[in-house]
mmCIF file of C-alpha atoms in Angstrom:
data_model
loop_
_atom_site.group_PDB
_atom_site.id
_atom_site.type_symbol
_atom_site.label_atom_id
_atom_site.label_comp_id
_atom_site.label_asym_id
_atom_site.label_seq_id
_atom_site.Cartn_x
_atom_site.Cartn_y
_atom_site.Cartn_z
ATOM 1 C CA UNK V 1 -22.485 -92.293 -9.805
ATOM 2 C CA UNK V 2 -23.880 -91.388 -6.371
ATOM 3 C CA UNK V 3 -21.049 -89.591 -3.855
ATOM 4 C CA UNK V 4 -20.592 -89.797 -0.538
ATOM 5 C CA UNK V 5 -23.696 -89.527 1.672
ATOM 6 C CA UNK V 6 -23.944 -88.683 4.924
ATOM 7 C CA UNK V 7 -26.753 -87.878 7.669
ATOM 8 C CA UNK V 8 -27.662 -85.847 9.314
ATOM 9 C CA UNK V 9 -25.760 -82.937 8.308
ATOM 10 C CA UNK V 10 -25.937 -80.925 11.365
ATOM 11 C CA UNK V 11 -26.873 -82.253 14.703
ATOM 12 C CA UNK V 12 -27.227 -80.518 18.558
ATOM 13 C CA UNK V 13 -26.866 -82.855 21.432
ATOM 14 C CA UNK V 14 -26.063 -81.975 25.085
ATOM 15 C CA UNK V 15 -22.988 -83.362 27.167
ATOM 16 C CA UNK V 16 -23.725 -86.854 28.159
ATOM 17 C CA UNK V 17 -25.863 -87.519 25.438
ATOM 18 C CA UNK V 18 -25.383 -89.995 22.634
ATOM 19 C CA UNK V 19 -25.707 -89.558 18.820
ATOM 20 C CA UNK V 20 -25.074 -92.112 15.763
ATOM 21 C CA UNK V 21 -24.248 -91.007 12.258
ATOM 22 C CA UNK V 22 -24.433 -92.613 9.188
ATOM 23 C CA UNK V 23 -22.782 -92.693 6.161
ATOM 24 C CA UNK V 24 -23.373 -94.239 2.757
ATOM 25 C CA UNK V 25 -20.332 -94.638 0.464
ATOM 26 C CA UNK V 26 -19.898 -94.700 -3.133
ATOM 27 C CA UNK V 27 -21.387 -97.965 -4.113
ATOM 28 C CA UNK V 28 -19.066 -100.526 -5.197
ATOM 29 C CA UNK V 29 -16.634 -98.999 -2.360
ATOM 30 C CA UNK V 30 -15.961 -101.333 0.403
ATOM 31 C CA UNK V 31 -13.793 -99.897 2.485
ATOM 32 C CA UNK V 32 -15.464 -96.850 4.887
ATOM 33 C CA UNK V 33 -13.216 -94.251 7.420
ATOM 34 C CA UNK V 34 -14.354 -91.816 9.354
ATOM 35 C CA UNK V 35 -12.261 -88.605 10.463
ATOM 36 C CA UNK V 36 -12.833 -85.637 13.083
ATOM 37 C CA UNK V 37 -12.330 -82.296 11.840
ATOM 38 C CA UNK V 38 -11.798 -79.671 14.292
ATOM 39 C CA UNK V 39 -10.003 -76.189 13.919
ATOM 40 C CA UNK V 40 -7.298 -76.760 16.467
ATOM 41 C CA UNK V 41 -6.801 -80.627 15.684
ATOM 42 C CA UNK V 42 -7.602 -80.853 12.192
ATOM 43 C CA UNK V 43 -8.447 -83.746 10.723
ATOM 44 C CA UNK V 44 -7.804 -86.985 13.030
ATOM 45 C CA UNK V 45 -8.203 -90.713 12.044
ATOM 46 C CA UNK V 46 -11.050 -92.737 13.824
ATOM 47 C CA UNK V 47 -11.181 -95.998 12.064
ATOM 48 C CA UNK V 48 -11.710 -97.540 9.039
ATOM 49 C CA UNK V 49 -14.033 -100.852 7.815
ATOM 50 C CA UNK V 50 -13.543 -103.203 5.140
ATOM 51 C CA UNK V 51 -15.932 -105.972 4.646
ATOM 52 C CA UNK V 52 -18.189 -105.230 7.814
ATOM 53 C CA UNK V 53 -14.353 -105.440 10.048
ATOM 54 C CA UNK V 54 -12.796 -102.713 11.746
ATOM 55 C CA UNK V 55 -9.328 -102.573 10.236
ATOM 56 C CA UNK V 56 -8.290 -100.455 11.874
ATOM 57 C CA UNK V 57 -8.650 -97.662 14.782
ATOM 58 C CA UNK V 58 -7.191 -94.118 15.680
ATOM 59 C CA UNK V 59 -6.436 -92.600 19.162
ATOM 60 C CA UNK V 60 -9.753 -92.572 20.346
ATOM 61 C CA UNK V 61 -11.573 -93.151 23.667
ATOM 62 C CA UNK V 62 -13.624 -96.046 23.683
ATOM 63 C CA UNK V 63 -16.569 -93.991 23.553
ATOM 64 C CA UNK V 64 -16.345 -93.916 19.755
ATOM 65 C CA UNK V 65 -17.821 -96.889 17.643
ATOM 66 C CA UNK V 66 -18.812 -97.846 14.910
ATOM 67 C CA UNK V 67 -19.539 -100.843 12.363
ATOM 68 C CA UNK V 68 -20.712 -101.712 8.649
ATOM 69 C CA UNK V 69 -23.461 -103.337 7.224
ATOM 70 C CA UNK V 70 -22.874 -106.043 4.780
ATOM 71 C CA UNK V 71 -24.012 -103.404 2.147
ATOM 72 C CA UNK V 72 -20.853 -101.435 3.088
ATOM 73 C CA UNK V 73 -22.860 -98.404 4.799
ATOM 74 C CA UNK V 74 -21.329 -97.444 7.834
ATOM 75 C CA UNK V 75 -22.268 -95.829 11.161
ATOM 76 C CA UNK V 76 -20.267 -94.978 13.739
ATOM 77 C CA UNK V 77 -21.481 -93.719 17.529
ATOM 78 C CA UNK V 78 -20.123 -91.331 20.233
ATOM 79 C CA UNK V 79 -21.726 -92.082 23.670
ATOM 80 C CA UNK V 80 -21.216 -89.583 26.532
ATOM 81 C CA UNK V 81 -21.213 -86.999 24.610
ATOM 82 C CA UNK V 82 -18.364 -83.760 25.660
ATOM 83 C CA UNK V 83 -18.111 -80.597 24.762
ATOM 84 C CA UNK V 84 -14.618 -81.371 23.002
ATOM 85 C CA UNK V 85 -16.954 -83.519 20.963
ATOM 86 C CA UNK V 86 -18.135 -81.197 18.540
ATOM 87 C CA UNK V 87 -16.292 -80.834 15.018
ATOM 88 C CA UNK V 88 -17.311 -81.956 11.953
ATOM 89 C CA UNK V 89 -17.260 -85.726 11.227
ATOM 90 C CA UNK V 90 -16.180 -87.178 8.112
ATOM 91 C CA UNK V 91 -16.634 -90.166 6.256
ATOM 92 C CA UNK V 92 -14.529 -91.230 2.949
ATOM 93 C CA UNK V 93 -14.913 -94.486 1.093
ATOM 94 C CA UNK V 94 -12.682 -96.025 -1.047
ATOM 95 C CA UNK V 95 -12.571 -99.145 -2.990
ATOM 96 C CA UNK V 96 -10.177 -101.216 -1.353
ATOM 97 C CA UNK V 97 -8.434 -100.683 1.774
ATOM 98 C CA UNK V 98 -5.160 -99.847 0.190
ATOM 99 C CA UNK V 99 -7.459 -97.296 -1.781
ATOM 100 C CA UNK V 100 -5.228 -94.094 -1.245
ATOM 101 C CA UNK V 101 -7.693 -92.335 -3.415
ATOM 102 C CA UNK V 102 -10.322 -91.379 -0.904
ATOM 103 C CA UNK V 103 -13.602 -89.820 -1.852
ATOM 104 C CA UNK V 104 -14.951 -88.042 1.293
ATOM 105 C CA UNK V 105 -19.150 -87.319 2.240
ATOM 106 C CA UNK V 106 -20.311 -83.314 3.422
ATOM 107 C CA UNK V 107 -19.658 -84.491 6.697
ATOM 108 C CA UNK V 108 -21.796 -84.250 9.819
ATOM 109 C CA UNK V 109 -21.629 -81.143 12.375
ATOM 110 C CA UNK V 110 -22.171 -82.049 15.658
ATOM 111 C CA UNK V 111 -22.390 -79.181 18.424
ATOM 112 C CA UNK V 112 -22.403 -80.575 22.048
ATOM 113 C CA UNK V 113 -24.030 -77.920 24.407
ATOM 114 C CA UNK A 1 4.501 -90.913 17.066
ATOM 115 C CA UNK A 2 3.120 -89.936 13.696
ATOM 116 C CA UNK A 3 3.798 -86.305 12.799
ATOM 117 C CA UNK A 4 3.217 -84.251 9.398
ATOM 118 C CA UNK A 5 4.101 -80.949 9.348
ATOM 119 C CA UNK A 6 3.321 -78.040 6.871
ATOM 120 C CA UNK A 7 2.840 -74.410 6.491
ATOM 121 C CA UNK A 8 -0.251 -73.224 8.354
ATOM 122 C CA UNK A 9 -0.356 -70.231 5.447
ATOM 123 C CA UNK A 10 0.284 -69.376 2.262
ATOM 124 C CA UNK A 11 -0.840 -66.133 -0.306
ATOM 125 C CA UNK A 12 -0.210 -65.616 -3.746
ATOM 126 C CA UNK A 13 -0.713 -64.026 -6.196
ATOM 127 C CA UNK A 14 -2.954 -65.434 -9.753
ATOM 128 C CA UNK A 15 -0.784 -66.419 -12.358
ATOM 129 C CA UNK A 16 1.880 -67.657 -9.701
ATOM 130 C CA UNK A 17 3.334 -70.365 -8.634
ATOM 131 C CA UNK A 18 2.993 -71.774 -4.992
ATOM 132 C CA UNK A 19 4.832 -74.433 -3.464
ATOM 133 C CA UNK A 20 3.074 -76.189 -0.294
ATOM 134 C CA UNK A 21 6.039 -78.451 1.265
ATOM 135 C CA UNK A 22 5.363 -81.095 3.944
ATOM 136 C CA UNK A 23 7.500 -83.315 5.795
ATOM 137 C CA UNK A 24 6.394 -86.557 8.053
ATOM 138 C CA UNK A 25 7.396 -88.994 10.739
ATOM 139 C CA UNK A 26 5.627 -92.307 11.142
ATOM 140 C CA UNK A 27 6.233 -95.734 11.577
ATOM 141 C CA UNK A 28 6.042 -97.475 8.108
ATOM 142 C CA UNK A 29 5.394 -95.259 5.170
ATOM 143 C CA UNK A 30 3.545 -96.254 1.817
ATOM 144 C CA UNK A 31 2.654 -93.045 0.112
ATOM 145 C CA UNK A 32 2.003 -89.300 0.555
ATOM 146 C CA UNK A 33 -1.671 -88.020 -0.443
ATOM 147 C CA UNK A 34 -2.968 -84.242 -0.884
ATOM 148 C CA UNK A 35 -6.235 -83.297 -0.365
ATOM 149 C CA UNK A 36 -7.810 -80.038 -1.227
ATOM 150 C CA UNK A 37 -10.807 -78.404 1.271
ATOM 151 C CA UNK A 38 -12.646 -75.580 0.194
ATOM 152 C CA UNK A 39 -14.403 -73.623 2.973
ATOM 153 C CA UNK A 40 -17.648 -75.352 4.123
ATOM 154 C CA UNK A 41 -16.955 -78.224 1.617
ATOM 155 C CA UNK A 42 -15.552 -82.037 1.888
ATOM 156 C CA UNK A 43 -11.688 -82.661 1.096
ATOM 157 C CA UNK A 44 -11.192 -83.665 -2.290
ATOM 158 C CA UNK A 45 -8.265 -85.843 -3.253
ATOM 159 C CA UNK A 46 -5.557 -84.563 -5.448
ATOM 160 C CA UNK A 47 -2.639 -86.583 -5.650
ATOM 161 C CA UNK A 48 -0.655 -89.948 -4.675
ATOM 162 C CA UNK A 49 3.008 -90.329 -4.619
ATOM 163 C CA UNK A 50 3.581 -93.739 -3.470
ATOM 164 C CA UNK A 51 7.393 -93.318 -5.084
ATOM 165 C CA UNK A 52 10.011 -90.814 -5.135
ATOM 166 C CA UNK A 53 9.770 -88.137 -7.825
ATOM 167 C CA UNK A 54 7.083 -86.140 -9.407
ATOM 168 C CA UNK A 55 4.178 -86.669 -10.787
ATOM 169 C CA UNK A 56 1.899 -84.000 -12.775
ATOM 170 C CA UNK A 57 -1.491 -84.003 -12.825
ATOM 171 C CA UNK A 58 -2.734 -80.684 -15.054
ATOM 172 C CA UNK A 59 -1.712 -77.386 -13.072
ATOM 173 C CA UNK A 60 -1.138 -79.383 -9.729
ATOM 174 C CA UNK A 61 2.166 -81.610 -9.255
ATOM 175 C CA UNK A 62 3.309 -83.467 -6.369
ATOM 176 C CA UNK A 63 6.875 -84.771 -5.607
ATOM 177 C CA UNK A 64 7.970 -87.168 -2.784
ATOM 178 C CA UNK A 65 11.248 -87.889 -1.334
ATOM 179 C CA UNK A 66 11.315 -91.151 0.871
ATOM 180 C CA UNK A 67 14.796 -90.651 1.942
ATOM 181 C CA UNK A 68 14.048 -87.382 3.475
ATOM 182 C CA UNK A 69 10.542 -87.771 4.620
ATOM 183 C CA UNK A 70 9.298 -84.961 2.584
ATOM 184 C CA UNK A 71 7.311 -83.862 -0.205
ATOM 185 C CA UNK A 72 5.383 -80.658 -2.191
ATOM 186 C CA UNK A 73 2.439 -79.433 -3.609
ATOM 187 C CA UNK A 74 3.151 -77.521 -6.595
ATOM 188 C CA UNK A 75 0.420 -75.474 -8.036
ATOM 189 C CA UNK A 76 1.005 -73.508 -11.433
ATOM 190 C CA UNK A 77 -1.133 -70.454 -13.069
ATOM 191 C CA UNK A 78 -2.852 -70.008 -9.979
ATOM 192 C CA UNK A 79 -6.521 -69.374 -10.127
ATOM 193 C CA UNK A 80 -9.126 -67.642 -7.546
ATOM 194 C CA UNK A 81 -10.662 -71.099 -7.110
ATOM 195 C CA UNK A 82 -7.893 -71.989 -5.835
ATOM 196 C CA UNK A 83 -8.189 -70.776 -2.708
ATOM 197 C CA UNK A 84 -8.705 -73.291 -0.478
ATOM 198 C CA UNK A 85 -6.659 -75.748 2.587
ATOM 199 C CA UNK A 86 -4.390 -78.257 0.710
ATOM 200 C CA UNK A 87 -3.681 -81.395 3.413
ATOM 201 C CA UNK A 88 -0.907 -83.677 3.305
ATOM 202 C CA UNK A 89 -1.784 -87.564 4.351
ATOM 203 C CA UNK A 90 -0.089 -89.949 5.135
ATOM 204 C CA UNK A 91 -0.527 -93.764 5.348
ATOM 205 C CA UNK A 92 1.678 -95.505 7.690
ATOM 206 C CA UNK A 93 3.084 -98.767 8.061
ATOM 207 C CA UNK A 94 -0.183 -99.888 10.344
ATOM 208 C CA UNK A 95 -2.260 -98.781 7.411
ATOM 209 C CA UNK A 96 -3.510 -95.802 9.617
ATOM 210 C CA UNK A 97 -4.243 -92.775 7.575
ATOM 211 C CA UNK A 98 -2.762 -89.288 9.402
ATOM 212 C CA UNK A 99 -3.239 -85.799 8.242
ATOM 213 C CA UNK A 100 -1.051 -82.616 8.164
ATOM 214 C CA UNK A 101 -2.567 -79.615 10.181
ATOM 215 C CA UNK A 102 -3.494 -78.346 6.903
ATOM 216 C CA UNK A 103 -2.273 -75.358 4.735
ATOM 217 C CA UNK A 104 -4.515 -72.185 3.863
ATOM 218 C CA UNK A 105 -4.145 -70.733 0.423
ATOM 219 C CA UNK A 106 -4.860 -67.345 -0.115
ATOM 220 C CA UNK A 107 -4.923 -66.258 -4.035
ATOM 221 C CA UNK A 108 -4.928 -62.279 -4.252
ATOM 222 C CA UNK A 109 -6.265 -60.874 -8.136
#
Protein backbone atom coordinates (compact mmCIF):
# COMPACT_ATOMS: atom_id res chain seq x y z
CA UNK A 1 0.00 0.00 0.00
CA UNK A 2 0.97 3.48 -1.22
CA UNK A 3 2.15 6.05 1.88
CA UNK A 4 1.71 9.35 2.30
CA UNK A 5 2.41 11.60 -0.72
CA UNK A 6 3.13 14.89 -0.81
CA UNK A 7 4.28 17.69 -3.44
CA UNK A 8 6.36 19.43 -3.99
CA UNK A 9 8.94 18.54 -1.62
CA UNK A 10 10.82 21.68 -1.45
CA UNK A 11 9.52 24.97 -2.60
CA UNK A 12 11.11 28.90 -2.65
CA UNK A 13 8.62 31.66 -2.69
CA UNK A 14 9.18 35.34 -1.75
CA UNK A 15 7.20 37.34 1.05
CA UNK A 16 3.84 38.18 -0.27
CA UNK A 17 3.67 35.45 -2.49
CA UNK A 18 1.28 32.53 -2.44
CA UNK A 19 1.94 28.74 -2.69
CA UNK A 20 -0.54 25.57 -2.50
CA UNK A 21 0.56 22.11 -1.50
CA UNK A 22 -0.85 18.98 -1.96
CA UNK A 23 -1.07 15.93 -0.35
CA UNK A 24 -2.33 12.47 -1.20
CA UNK A 25 -3.14 10.14 1.73
CA UNK A 26 -3.11 6.54 2.14
CA UNK A 27 -6.03 5.42 0.12
CA UNK A 28 -8.90 4.21 1.97
CA UNK A 29 -7.93 7.09 4.63
CA UNK A 30 -10.47 9.74 4.90
CA UNK A 31 -9.52 11.87 7.28
CA UNK A 32 -6.35 14.42 6.15
CA UNK A 33 -4.28 17.04 8.81
CA UNK A 34 -1.78 19.09 8.11
CA UNK A 35 0.97 20.33 10.72
CA UNK A 36 3.87 23.08 10.66
CA UNK A 37 7.13 21.98 11.72
CA UNK A 38 9.51 24.55 12.69
CA UNK A 39 12.65 24.31 15.06
CA UNK A 40 11.52 26.81 17.63
CA UNK A 41 7.66 25.85 17.46
CA UNK A 42 7.73 22.36 16.63
CA UNK A 43 5.10 20.77 15.30
CA UNK A 44 1.69 22.93 15.38
CA UNK A 45 -1.86 21.78 14.36
CA UNK A 46 -3.45 23.49 11.21
CA UNK A 47 -6.56 21.59 10.52
CA UNK A 48 -7.85 18.50 9.74
CA UNK A 49 -10.66 17.15 6.88
CA UNK A 50 -12.94 14.37 6.96
CA UNK A 51 -15.24 13.77 4.14
CA UNK A 52 -14.26 16.99 2.04
CA UNK A 53 -15.23 19.18 5.79
CA UNK A 54 -12.88 20.98 7.79
CA UNK A 55 -13.27 19.45 11.23
CA UNK A 56 -11.43 21.17 12.61
CA UNK A 57 -8.75 24.21 12.74
CA UNK A 58 -5.55 25.25 14.78
CA UNK A 59 -4.34 28.79 15.78
CA UNK A 60 -3.81 30.00 12.52
CA UNK A 61 -4.22 33.31 10.63
CA UNK A 62 -6.72 33.21 8.11
CA UNK A 63 -4.19 33.20 5.56
CA UNK A 64 -3.98 29.41 5.79
CA UNK A 65 -6.56 27.18 3.83
CA UNK A 66 -7.21 24.41 2.69
CA UNK A 67 -9.92 21.74 1.46
CA UNK A 68 -10.41 18.00 0.16
CA UNK A 69 -11.48 16.53 -2.83
CA UNK A 70 -14.13 13.96 -2.71
CA UNK A 71 -11.22 11.46 -3.39
CA UNK A 72 -9.86 12.46 0.06
CA UNK A 73 -6.61 14.32 -1.40
CA UNK A 74 -6.07 17.38 0.27
CA UNK A 75 -4.47 20.79 -0.37
CA UNK A 76 -4.09 23.38 1.74
CA UNK A 77 -2.81 27.23 0.76
CA UNK A 78 -0.82 30.03 2.51
CA UNK A 79 -1.44 33.44 0.81
CA UNK A 80 0.80 36.41 1.73
CA UNK A 81 3.43 34.61 2.18
CA UNK A 82 6.09 35.77 5.54
CA UNK A 83 9.20 35.02 6.32
CA UNK A 84 7.93 33.20 9.63
CA UNK A 85 6.30 31.08 6.96
CA UNK A 86 8.90 28.77 6.19
CA UNK A 87 9.10 25.26 8.07
CA UNK A 88 8.31 22.15 6.87
CA UNK A 89 4.62 21.26 6.28
CA UNK A 90 3.15 18.07 7.10
CA UNK A 91 0.37 16.09 6.14
CA UNK A 92 -0.89 12.72 8.03
CA UNK A 93 -3.94 10.73 7.10
CA UNK A 94 -5.74 8.50 9.03
CA UNK A 95 -8.74 6.42 8.61
CA UNK A 96 -11.26 7.94 10.62
CA UNK A 97 -11.17 11.08 12.43
CA UNK A 98 -10.83 9.50 15.79
CA UNK A 99 -7.84 7.67 13.96
CA UNK A 100 -5.09 8.33 16.70
CA UNK A 101 -2.85 6.26 14.57
CA UNK A 102 -1.57 8.83 12.15
CA UNK A 103 0.56 7.98 9.18
CA UNK A 104 2.40 11.21 8.16
CA UNK A 105 3.78 12.23 4.14
CA UNK A 106 7.87 13.60 3.68
CA UNK A 107 6.45 16.81 4.12
CA UNK A 108 6.91 19.96 2.06
CA UNK A 109 9.82 22.65 2.76
CA UNK A 110 8.88 25.89 2.07
CA UNK A 111 11.61 28.78 2.34
CA UNK A 112 10.08 32.34 2.10
CA UNK A 113 12.86 34.83 0.95
CA UNK B 1 -4.45 26.68 26.84
CA UNK B 2 -3.10 23.37 25.65
CA UNK B 3 0.40 22.63 26.93
CA UNK B 4 2.68 19.33 26.71
CA UNK B 5 5.78 19.42 28.14
CA UNK B 6 8.89 17.08 27.87
CA UNK B 7 12.56 16.87 28.01
CA UNK B 8 14.17 18.81 25.17
CA UNK B 9 17.26 16.04 25.57
CA UNK B 10 18.14 12.89 26.34
CA UNK B 11 21.64 10.48 25.79
CA UNK B 12 22.20 7.06 26.49
CA UNK B 13 23.96 4.68 26.27
CA UNK B 14 23.12 1.09 23.82
CA UNK B 15 21.90 -1.58 25.79
CA UNK B 16 20.10 1.00 28.20
CA UNK B 17 17.14 1.93 29.18
CA UNK B 18 15.65 5.51 28.60
CA UNK B 19 12.65 6.90 29.96
CA UNK B 20 11.08 10.01 27.93
CA UNK B 21 8.28 11.44 30.47
CA UNK B 22 5.67 14.00 29.36
CA UNK B 23 3.03 15.73 31.09
CA UNK B 24 -0.07 17.86 29.45
CA UNK B 25 -2.76 20.42 30.02
CA UNK B 26 -5.74 20.69 27.71
CA UNK B 27 -9.24 20.97 27.73
CA UNK B 28 -10.76 17.43 27.24
CA UNK B 29 -8.34 14.60 26.98
CA UNK B 30 -8.85 11.22 24.98
CA UNK B 31 -5.46 9.66 24.65
CA UNK B 32 -1.69 10.28 24.65
CA UNK B 33 0.24 9.37 21.24
CA UNK B 34 4.20 9.11 20.61
CA UNK B 35 5.66 9.70 17.55
CA UNK B 36 9.18 8.99 16.55
CA UNK B 37 11.18 11.59 13.88
CA UNK B 38 14.33 10.65 12.55
CA UNK B 39 16.42 13.53 11.15
CA UNK B 40 15.22 14.63 7.66
CA UNK B 41 12.39 11.99 7.85
CA UNK B 42 8.39 12.08 8.59
CA UNK B 43 7.15 11.23 12.29
CA UNK B 44 6.23 7.80 12.60
CA UNK B 45 3.63 6.71 15.11
CA UNK B 46 4.53 4.56 18.00
CA UNK B 47 2.06 4.24 20.53
CA UNK B 48 -1.64 5.05 21.91
CA UNK B 49 -2.64 5.06 25.46
CA UNK B 50 -6.14 6.05 25.44
CA UNK B 51 -6.30 4.42 29.27
CA UNK B 52 -4.28 4.46 32.28
CA UNK B 53 -1.48 1.89 32.49
CA UNK B 54 1.01 0.43 30.18
CA UNK B 55 1.05 -0.95 27.23
CA UNK B 56 4.15 -2.80 25.44
CA UNK B 57 4.73 -2.82 22.10
CA UNK B 58 8.31 -4.89 21.44
CA UNK B 59 11.29 -2.77 23.01
CA UNK B 60 9.08 0.47 23.23
CA UNK B 61 6.30 0.82 26.11
CA UNK B 62 4.15 3.61 26.92
CA UNK B 63 2.22 4.28 30.21
CA UNK B 64 -0.45 6.99 30.89
CA UNK B 65 -1.78 8.38 34.00
CA UNK B 66 -5.11 10.43 33.51
CA UNK B 67 -5.25 11.50 37.02
CA UNK B 68 -1.98 13.18 36.84
CA UNK B 69 -1.82 14.34 33.32
CA UNK B 70 1.25 12.44 32.58
CA UNK B 71 2.80 9.72 30.80
CA UNK B 72 6.37 7.89 29.45
CA UNK B 73 8.14 6.56 26.75
CA UNK B 74 10.04 3.65 27.78
CA UNK B 75 12.58 2.33 25.44
CA UNK B 76 14.57 -0.98 26.34
CA UNK B 77 18.02 -2.46 24.76
CA UNK B 78 18.61 0.66 23.14
CA UNK B 79 19.86 0.57 19.63
CA UNK B 80 21.89 3.24 17.36
CA UNK B 81 18.73 3.54 15.26
CA UNK B 82 17.33 4.75 17.84
CA UNK B 83 18.43 7.93 17.75
CA UNK B 84 15.94 10.05 16.82
CA UNK B 85 13.03 12.99 18.42
CA UNK B 86 10.26 10.98 20.23
CA UNK B 87 6.93 13.53 20.39
CA UNK B 88 4.22 13.30 22.74
CA UNK B 89 0.49 14.18 21.21
CA UNK B 90 -2.18 14.84 22.48
CA UNK B 91 -5.87 14.89 21.40
CA UNK B 92 -8.06 17.13 23.27
CA UNK B 93 -11.53 17.35 24.11
CA UNK B 94 -12.18 19.60 20.70
CA UNK B 95 -10.61 16.74 18.84
CA UNK B 96 -7.56 19.09 18.11
CA UNK B 97 -4.36 17.19 17.91
CA UNK B 98 -1.27 19.16 19.96
CA UNK B 99 2.30 18.16 20.08
CA UNK B 100 5.07 18.20 22.78
CA UNK B 101 8.19 20.37 21.80
CA UNK B 102 9.74 17.15 21.10
CA UNK B 103 12.58 15.11 22.81
CA UNK B 104 16.12 14.40 21.14
CA UNK B 105 17.64 11.03 21.75
CA UNK B 106 21.12 10.65 21.62
CA UNK B 107 22.38 6.78 21.74
CA UNK B 108 26.31 6.74 22.41
CA UNK B 109 28.10 2.93 21.33
Amino acid sequence: KAGVTQTPRYLIKTRGQQVTLSCSPISGHRSVSWYQQTPGQGLQFLFEYFSETQRNKGNFPGRFSGRQFSNSRSEMNVSTLELGDSALYLCASSLATSGEEQFFGPGTRLTVL
Amino acid sequence: GQSLEQPSEVTAVEGAIVQINCTYQTSGFYGLSWYQQHDGGAPTFLSYNALDGLEETGRFSSFLSRSDSYGYLLLQELQMKDSASYFCAVRDGFNKFYFGSGTKLNVKP
